[in-house]
GROMACS .gro file of C-alpha atoms in nm:
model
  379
    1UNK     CA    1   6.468  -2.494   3.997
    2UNK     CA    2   6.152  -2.532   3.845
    3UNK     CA    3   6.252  -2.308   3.560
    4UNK     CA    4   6.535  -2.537   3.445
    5UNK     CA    5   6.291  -2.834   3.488
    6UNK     CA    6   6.127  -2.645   3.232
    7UNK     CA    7   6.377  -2.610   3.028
    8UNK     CA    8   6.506  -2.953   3.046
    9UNK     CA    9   6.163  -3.076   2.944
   10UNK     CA   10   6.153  -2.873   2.626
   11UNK     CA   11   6.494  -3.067   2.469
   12UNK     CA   12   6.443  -3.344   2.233
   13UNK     CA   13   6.775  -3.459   2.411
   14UNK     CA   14   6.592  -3.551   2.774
   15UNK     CA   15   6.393  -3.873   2.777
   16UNK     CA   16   6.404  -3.894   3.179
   17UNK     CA   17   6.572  -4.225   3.188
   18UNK     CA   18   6.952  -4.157   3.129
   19UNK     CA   19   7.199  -3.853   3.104
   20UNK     CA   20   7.130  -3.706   2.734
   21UNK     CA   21   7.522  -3.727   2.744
   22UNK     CA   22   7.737  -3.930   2.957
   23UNK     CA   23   7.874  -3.794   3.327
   24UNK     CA   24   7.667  -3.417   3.220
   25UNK     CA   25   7.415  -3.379   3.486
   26UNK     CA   26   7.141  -3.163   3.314
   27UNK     CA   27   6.985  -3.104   3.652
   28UNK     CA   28   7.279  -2.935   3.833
   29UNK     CA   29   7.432  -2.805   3.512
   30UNK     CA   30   7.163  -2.705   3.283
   31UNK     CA   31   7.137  -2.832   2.958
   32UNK     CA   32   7.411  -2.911   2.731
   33UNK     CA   33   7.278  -2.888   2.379
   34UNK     CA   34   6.982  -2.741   2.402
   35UNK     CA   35   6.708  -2.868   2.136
   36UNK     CA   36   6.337  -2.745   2.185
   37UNK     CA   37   6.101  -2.960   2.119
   38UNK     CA   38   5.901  -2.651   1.964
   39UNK     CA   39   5.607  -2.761   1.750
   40UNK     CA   40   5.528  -3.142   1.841
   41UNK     CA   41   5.336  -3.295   1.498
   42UNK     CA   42   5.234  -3.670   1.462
   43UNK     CA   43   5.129  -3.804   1.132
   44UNK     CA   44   4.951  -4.141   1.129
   45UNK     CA   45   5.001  -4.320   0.810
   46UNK     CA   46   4.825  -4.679   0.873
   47UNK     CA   47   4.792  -4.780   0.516
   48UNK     CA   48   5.017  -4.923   0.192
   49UNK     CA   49   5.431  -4.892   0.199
   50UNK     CA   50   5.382  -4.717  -0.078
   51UNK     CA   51   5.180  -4.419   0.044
   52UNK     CA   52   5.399  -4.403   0.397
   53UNK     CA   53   5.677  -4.292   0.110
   54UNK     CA   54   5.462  -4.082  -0.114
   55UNK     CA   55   5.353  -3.887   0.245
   56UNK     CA   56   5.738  -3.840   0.330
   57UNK     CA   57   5.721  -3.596   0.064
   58UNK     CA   58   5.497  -3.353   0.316
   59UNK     CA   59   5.818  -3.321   0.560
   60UNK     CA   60   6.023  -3.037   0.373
   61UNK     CA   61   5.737  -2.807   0.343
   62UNK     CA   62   5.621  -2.893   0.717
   63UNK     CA   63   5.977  -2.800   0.821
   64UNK     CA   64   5.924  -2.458   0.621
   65UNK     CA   65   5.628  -2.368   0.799
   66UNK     CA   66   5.715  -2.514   1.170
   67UNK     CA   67   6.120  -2.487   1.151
   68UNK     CA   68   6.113  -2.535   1.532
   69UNK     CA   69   5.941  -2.860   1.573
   70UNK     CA   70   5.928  -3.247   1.662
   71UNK     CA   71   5.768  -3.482   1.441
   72UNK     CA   72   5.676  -3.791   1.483
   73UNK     CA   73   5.520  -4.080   1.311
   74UNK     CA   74   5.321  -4.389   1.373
   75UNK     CA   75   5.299  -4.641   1.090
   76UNK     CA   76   5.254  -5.034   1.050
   77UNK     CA   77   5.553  -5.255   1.137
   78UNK     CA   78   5.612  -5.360   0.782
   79UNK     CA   79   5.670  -4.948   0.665
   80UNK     CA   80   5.839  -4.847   0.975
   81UNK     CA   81   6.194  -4.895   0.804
   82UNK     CA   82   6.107  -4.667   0.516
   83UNK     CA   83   6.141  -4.400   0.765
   84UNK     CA   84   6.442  -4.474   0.899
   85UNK     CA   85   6.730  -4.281   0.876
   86UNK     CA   86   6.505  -3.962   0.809
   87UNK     CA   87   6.659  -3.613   0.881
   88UNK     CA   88   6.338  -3.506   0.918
   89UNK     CA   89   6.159  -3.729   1.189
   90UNK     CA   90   6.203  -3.722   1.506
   91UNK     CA   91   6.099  -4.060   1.664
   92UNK     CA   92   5.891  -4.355   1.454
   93UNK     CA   93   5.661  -4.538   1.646
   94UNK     CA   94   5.533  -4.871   1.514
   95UNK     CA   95   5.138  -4.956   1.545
   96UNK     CA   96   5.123  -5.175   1.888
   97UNK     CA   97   4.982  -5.182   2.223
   98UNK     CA   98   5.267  -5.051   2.347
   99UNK     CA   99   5.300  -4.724   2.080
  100UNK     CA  100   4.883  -4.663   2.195
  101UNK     CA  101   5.029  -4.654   2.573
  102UNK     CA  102   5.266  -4.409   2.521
  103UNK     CA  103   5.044  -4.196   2.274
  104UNK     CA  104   4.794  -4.193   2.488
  105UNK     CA  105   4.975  -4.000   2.737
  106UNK     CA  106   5.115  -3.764   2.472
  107UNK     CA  107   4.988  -3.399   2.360
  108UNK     CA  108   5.089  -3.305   2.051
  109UNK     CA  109   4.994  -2.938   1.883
  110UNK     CA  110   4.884  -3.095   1.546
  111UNK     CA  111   4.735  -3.453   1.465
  112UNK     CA  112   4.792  -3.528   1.076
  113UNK     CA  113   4.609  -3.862   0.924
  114UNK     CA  114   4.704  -3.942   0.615
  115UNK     CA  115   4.418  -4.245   0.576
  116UNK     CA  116   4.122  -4.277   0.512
  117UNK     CA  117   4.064  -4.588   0.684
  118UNK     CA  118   3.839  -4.655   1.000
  119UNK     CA  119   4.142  -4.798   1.234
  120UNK     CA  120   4.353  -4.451   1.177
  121UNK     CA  121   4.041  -4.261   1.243
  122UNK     CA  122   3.990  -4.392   1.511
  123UNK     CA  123   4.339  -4.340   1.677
  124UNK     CA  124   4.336  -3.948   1.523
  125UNK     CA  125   3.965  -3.943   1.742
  126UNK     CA  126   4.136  -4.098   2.043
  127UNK     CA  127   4.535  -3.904   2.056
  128UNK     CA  128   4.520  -3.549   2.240
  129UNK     CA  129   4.617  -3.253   1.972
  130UNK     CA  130   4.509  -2.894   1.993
  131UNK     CA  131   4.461  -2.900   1.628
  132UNK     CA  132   4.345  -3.243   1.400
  133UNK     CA  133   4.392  -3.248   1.012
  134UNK     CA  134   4.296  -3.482   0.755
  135UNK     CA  135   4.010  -3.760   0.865
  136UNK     CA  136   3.870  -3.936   1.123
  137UNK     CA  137   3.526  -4.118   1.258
  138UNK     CA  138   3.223  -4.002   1.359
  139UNK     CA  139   3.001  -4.158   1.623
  140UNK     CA  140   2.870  -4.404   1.399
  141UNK     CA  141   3.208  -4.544   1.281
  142UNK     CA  142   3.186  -4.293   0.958
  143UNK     CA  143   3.505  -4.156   0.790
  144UNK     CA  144   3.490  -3.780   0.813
  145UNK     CA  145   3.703  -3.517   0.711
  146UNK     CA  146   3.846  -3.286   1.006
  147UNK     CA  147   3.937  -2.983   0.855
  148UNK     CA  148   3.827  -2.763   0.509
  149UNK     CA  149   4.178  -2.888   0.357
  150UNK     CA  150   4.086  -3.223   0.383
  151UNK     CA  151   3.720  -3.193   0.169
  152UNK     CA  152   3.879  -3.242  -0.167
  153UNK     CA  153   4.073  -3.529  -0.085
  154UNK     CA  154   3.809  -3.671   0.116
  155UNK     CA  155   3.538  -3.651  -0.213
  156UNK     CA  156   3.803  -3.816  -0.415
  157UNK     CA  157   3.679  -4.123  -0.225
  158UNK     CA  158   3.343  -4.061  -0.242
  159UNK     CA  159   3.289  -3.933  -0.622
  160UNK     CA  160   3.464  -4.180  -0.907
  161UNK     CA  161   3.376  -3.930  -1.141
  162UNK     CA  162   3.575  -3.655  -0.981
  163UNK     CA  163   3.844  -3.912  -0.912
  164UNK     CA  164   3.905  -4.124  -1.256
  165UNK     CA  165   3.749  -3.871  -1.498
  166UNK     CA  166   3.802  -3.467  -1.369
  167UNK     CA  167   4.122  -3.507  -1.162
  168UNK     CA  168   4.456  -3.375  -1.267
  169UNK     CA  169   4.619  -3.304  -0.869
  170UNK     CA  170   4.911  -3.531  -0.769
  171UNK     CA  171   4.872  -3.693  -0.460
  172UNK     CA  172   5.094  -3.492  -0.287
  173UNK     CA  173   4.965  -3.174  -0.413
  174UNK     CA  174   4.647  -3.281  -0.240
  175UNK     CA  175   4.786  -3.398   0.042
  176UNK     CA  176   4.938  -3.116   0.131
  177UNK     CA  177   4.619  -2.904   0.081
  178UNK     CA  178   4.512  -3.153   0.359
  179UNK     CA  179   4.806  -3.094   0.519
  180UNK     CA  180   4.764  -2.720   0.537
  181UNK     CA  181   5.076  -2.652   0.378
  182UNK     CA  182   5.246  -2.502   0.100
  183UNK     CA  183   5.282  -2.740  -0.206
  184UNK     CA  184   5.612  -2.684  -0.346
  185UNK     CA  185   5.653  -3.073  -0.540
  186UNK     CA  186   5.886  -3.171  -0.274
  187UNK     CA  187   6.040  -3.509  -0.352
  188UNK     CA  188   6.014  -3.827  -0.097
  189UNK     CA  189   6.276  -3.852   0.158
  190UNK     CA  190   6.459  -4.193   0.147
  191UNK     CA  191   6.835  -4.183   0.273
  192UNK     CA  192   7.067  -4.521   0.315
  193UNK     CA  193   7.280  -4.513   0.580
  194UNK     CA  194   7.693  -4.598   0.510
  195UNK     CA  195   7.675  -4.972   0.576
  196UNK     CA  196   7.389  -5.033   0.336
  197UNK     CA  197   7.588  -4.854   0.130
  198UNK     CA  198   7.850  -5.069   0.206
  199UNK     CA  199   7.581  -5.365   0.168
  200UNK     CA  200   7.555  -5.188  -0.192
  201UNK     CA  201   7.902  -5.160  -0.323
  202UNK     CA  202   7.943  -5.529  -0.200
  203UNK     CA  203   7.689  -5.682  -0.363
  204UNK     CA  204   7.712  -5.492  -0.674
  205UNK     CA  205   8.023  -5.675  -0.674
  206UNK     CA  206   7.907  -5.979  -0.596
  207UNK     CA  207   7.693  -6.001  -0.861
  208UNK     CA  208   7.929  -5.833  -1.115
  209UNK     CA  209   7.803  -5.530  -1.171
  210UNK     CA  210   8.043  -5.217  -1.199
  211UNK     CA  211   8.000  -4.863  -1.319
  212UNK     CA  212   7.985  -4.910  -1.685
  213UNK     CA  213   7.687  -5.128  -1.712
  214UNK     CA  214   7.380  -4.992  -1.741
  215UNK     CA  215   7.115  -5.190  -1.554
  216UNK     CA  216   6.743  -5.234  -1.619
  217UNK     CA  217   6.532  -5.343  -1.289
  218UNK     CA  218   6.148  -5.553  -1.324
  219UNK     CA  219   5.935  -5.479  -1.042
  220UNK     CA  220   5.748  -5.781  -1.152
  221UNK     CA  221   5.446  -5.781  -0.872
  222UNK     CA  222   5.225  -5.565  -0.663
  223UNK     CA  223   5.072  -5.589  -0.335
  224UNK     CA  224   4.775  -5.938  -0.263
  225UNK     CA  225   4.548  -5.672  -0.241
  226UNK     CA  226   4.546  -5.590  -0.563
  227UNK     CA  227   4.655  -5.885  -0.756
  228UNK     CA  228   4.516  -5.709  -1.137
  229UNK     CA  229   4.794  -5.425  -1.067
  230UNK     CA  230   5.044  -5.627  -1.222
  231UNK     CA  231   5.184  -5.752  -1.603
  232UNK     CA  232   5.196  -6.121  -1.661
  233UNK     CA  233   5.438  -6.374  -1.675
  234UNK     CA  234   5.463  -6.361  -2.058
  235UNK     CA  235   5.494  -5.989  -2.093
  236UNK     CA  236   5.761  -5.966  -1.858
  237UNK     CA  237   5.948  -6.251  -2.021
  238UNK     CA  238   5.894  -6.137  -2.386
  239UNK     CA  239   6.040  -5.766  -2.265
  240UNK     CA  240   6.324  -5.906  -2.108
  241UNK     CA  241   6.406  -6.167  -2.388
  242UNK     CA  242   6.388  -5.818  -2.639
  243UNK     CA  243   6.647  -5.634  -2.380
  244UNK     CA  244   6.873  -5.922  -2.378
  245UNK     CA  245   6.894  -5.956  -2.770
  246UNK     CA  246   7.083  -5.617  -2.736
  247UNK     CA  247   7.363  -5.740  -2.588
  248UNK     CA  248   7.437  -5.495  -2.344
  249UNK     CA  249   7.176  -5.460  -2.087
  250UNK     CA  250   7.185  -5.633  -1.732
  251UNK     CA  251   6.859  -5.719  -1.610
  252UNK     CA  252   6.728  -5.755  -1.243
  253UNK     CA  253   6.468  -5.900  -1.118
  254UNK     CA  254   6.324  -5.731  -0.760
  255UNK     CA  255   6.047  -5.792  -0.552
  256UNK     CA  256   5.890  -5.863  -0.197
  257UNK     CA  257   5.817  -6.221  -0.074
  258UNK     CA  258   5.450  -6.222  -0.259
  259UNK     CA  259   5.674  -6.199  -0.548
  260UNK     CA  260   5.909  -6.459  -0.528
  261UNK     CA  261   5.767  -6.733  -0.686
  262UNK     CA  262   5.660  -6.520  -0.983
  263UNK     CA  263   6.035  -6.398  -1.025
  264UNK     CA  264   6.147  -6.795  -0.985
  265UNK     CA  265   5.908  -6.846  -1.272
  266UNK     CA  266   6.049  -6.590  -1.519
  267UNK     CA  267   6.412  -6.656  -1.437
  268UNK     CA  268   6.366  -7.007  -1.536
  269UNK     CA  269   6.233  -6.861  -1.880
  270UNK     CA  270   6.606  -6.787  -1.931
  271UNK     CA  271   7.000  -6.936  -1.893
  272UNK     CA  272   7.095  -6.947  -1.559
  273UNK     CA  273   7.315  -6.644  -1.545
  274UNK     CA  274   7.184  -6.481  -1.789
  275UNK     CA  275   6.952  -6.237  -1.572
  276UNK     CA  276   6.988  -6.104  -1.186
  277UNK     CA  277   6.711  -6.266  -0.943
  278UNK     CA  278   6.774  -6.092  -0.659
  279UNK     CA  279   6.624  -6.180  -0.278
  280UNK     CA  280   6.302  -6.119  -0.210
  281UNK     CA  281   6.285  -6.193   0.203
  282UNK     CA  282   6.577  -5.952   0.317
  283UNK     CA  283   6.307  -5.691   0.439
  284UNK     CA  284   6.221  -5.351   0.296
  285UNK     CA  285   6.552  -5.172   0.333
  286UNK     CA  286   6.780  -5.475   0.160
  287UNK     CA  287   6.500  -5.453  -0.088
  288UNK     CA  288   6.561  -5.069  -0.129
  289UNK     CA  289   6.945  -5.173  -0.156
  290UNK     CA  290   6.891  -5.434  -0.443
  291UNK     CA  291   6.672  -5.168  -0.657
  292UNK     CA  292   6.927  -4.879  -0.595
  293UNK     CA  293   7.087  -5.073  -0.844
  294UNK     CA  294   6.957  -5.068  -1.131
  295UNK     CA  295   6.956  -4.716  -1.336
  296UNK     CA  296   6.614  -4.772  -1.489
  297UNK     CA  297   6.310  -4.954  -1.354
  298UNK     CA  298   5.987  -5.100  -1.503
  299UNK     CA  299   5.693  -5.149  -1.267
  300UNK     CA  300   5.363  -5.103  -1.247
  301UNK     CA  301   5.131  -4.930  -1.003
  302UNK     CA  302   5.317  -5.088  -0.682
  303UNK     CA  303   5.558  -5.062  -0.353
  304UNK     CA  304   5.834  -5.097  -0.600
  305UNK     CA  305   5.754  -4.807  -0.846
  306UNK     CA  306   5.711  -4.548  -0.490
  307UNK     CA  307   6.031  -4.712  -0.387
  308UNK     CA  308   6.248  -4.622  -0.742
  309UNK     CA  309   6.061  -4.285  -0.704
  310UNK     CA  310   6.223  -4.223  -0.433
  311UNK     CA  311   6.543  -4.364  -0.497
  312UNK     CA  312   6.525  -4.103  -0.786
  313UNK     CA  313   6.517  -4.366  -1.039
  314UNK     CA  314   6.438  -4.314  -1.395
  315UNK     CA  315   6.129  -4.505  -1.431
  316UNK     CA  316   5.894  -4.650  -1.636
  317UNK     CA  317   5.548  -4.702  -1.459
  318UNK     CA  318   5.224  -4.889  -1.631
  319UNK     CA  319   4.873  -4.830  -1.566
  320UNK     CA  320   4.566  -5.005  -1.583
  321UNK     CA  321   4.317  -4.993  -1.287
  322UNK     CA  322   4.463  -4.754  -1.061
  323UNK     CA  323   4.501  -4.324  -1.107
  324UNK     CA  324   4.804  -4.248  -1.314
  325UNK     CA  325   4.723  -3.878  -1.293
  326UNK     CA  326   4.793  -3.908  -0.880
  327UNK     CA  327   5.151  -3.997  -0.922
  328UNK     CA  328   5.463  -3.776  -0.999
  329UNK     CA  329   5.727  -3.915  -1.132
  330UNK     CA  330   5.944  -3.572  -1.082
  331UNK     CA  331   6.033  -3.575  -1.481
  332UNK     CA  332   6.233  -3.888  -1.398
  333UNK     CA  333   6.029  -4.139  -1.603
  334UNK     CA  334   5.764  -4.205  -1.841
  335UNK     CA  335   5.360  -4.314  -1.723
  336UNK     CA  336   5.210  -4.527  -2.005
  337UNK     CA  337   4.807  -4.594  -1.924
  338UNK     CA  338   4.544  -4.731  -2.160
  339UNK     CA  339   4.394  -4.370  -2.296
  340UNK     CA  340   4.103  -4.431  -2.444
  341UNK     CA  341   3.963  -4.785  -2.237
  342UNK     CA  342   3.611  -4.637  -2.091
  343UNK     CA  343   3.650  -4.859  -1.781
  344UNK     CA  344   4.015  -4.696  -1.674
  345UNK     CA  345   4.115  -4.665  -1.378
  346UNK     CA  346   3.834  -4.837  -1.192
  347UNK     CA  347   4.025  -4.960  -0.854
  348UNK     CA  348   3.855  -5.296  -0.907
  349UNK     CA  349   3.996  -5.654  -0.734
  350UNK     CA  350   3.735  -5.836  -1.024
  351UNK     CA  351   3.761  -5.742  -1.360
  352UNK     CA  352   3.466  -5.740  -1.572
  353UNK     CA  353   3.618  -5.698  -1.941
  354UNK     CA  354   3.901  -5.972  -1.934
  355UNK     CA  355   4.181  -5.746  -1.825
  356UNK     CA  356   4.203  -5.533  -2.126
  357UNK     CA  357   4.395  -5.278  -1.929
  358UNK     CA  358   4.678  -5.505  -1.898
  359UNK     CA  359   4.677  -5.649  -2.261
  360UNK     CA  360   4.711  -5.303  -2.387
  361UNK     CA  361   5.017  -5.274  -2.210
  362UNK     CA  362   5.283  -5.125  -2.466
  363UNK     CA  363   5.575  -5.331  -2.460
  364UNK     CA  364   5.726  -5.182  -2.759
  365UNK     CA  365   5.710  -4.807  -2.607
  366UNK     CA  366   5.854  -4.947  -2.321
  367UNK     CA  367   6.162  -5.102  -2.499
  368UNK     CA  368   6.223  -4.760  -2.697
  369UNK     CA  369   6.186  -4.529  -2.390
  370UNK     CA  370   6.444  -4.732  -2.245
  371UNK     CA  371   6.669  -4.759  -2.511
  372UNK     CA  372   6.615  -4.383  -2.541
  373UNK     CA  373   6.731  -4.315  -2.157
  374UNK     CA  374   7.048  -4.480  -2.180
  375UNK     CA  375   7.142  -4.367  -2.536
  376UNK     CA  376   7.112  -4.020  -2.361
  377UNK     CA  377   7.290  -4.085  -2.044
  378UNK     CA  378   7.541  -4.174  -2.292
  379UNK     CA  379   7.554  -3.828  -2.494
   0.00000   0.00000   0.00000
């Protein structure tokens, strides 16, 4: 008896609450589908939508190495639907009281934080794990690294030479050096279920869309945080008013809710009609819907450009204050960054030199690498 209590314990089926399957007693019968838990991993990933996506690039090569396991994930409330639908997680858990009850009470064989951030520290410090990777806090509230794969990625925050001048890694590549795992440039994991791709098919209809048109999407903001991460109003409006004198390019305009008024303001730069403003309230999966549209998207360092990433989007991504040589783009897209300005990237909220990052934006290049994608998708 105790053996198949055992047993039963060890299935990512059981939960203790209700039959795994209806009228099969697992207690009398033994278990039905059998699914061991194996290795148990949680990754904490506290910080920007954006980086929850660019860390669900980790899973494949953490399957590789523990094929047997569970893995879970706790994240803010506001990501938590990025990781839905995930092959490769096990169970999401959003960051509440409740989630710290229940973790708490957990042991899991490997702790992986992502952040470098005090509050995620200090849950990696607190959640029982035989082994701890990436960072957490010392006894005087200090970020630390917890393992030798973490050190380079923890002096990227602490050196901006070694970060804006002498670094050529990816983000995942050092991630997964955190990680202690093989890089292999896995791609994100991002998978719609069938009614959003209903939700798709429908409102590509809606909006009179169909397989022939070829469909250029504006991420036109970027998170509060970092409100210097984005192009402005005029740059937008001058690129889309050069697409538009082609006479055969749809334009979209996508965003979150920090964006709306900003896309309300560049729609009214044109006919109503004449461009795509689609909702920007509907949450982060109908926003994922609405930019699966589009087969190219502009965007700058933001949400939006990790989102068409991994939507496998062809996209165009800008630079100006943030580390272009951190992102892969998986040869689907072009980076364009200011080579040459002395003060780029910088990761400042205040600019000192009147935004020169921004102004050297090249809207021409952009125009031609665009043209250029389509005229090939048309070869």
């Amino acid at each position: 008896f105790i053996m198949s209590i055992k047993q039963i314990h060890d299935c990512k089926n059981f939960n203790g609450y209700k039959p795994c399957f209806p009228d099969h007693n697992c207690w009398e019968n033994g278990c039905k589908d059998p699914k061991p838990l194996g290795t148990k991993i949680l990754i904490v990933n506290l910080d920007a939508m954006g980086d929850v996506l660019m860390t669900t690039a980790q899973l494949p090569s953490l399957k590789r190495k523990f094929p047997v396991s569970t893995i879970y994930w706790i994240t803010l409330k506001n990501a938590a639907g990025l990781l839905s639908n995930n092959p490769y997680i096990d169970r999401v858990f959003t960051f509440d009281f409740e989630s710290l009850l229940i973790l708490n009470e957990m042991e899991f064989d490997y702790l992986m934080n992502v952040d470098k951030s005090m509050r995620s520290g200090a849950l990696t410090m607190q959640v029982k794990a035989k082994h701890k990777l990436g960072f957490g806090i010392n006894s005087n509230g200090q970020i630390i690294p917890l393992n030798k794969g973490a050190e380079y990625n923890y002096l990227l925050g602490m050196d901006d030479n070694l970060k804006f001048k002498i670094n050529k890694r990816t983000g995942q590549d050092y991630l997964s050096e955190t990680f202690e795992v093989d890089y292999q440039r896995d791609d994100y994991i991002f998978n719609f279920t069938k009614d959003e791709l209903q939700f798709i098919s429908e409102y590509k209809n809606q909006i009179g869309i169909n397989e022939n048109d070829e469909v250029i999407g504006f991420n036109t903001g970027c998170s509060l945080l970092f409100p210097n991460k984005k192009m402005t109003i005029e740059q937008h409006v001058a690129l889309i008013d050069t697409f538009l004198s082609y006479k055969k390019f749809k334009i979209m305009l996508l965003g979150g809710p920090e964006d709306e008024e900003r896309n309300i303001t560049i729609a009214e730069n044109f006919p109503t009609g004449e461009i795509i403003n689609t909702p920007t309230n509907h949450g982060v999966r109908k926003g994922a819907c609405y930019e699966s549209i589009p087969q190219v998207i502009i965007t700058g360092d933001s949400f939006g450009m990790h989102l068409a990433i991994a939507l496998k989007k062809y996209v165009i991504a800008w630079f100006g204050l943030s580390c272009w040589t951190e992102i892969d783009l998986y040869d689907r897209g072009v980076k364009l960054y200011p080579e040459g300005l002395f003060c780029a990237p910088c990761w400042k909220k205040v600019c000192s030199y009147n935004l020169e990052c921004i102004q050297m934006i090249d809207l021409d290049r952009i125009v031609t690498e665009t043209v250029k994608y389509f005229d090939h998708l048309r070869k």
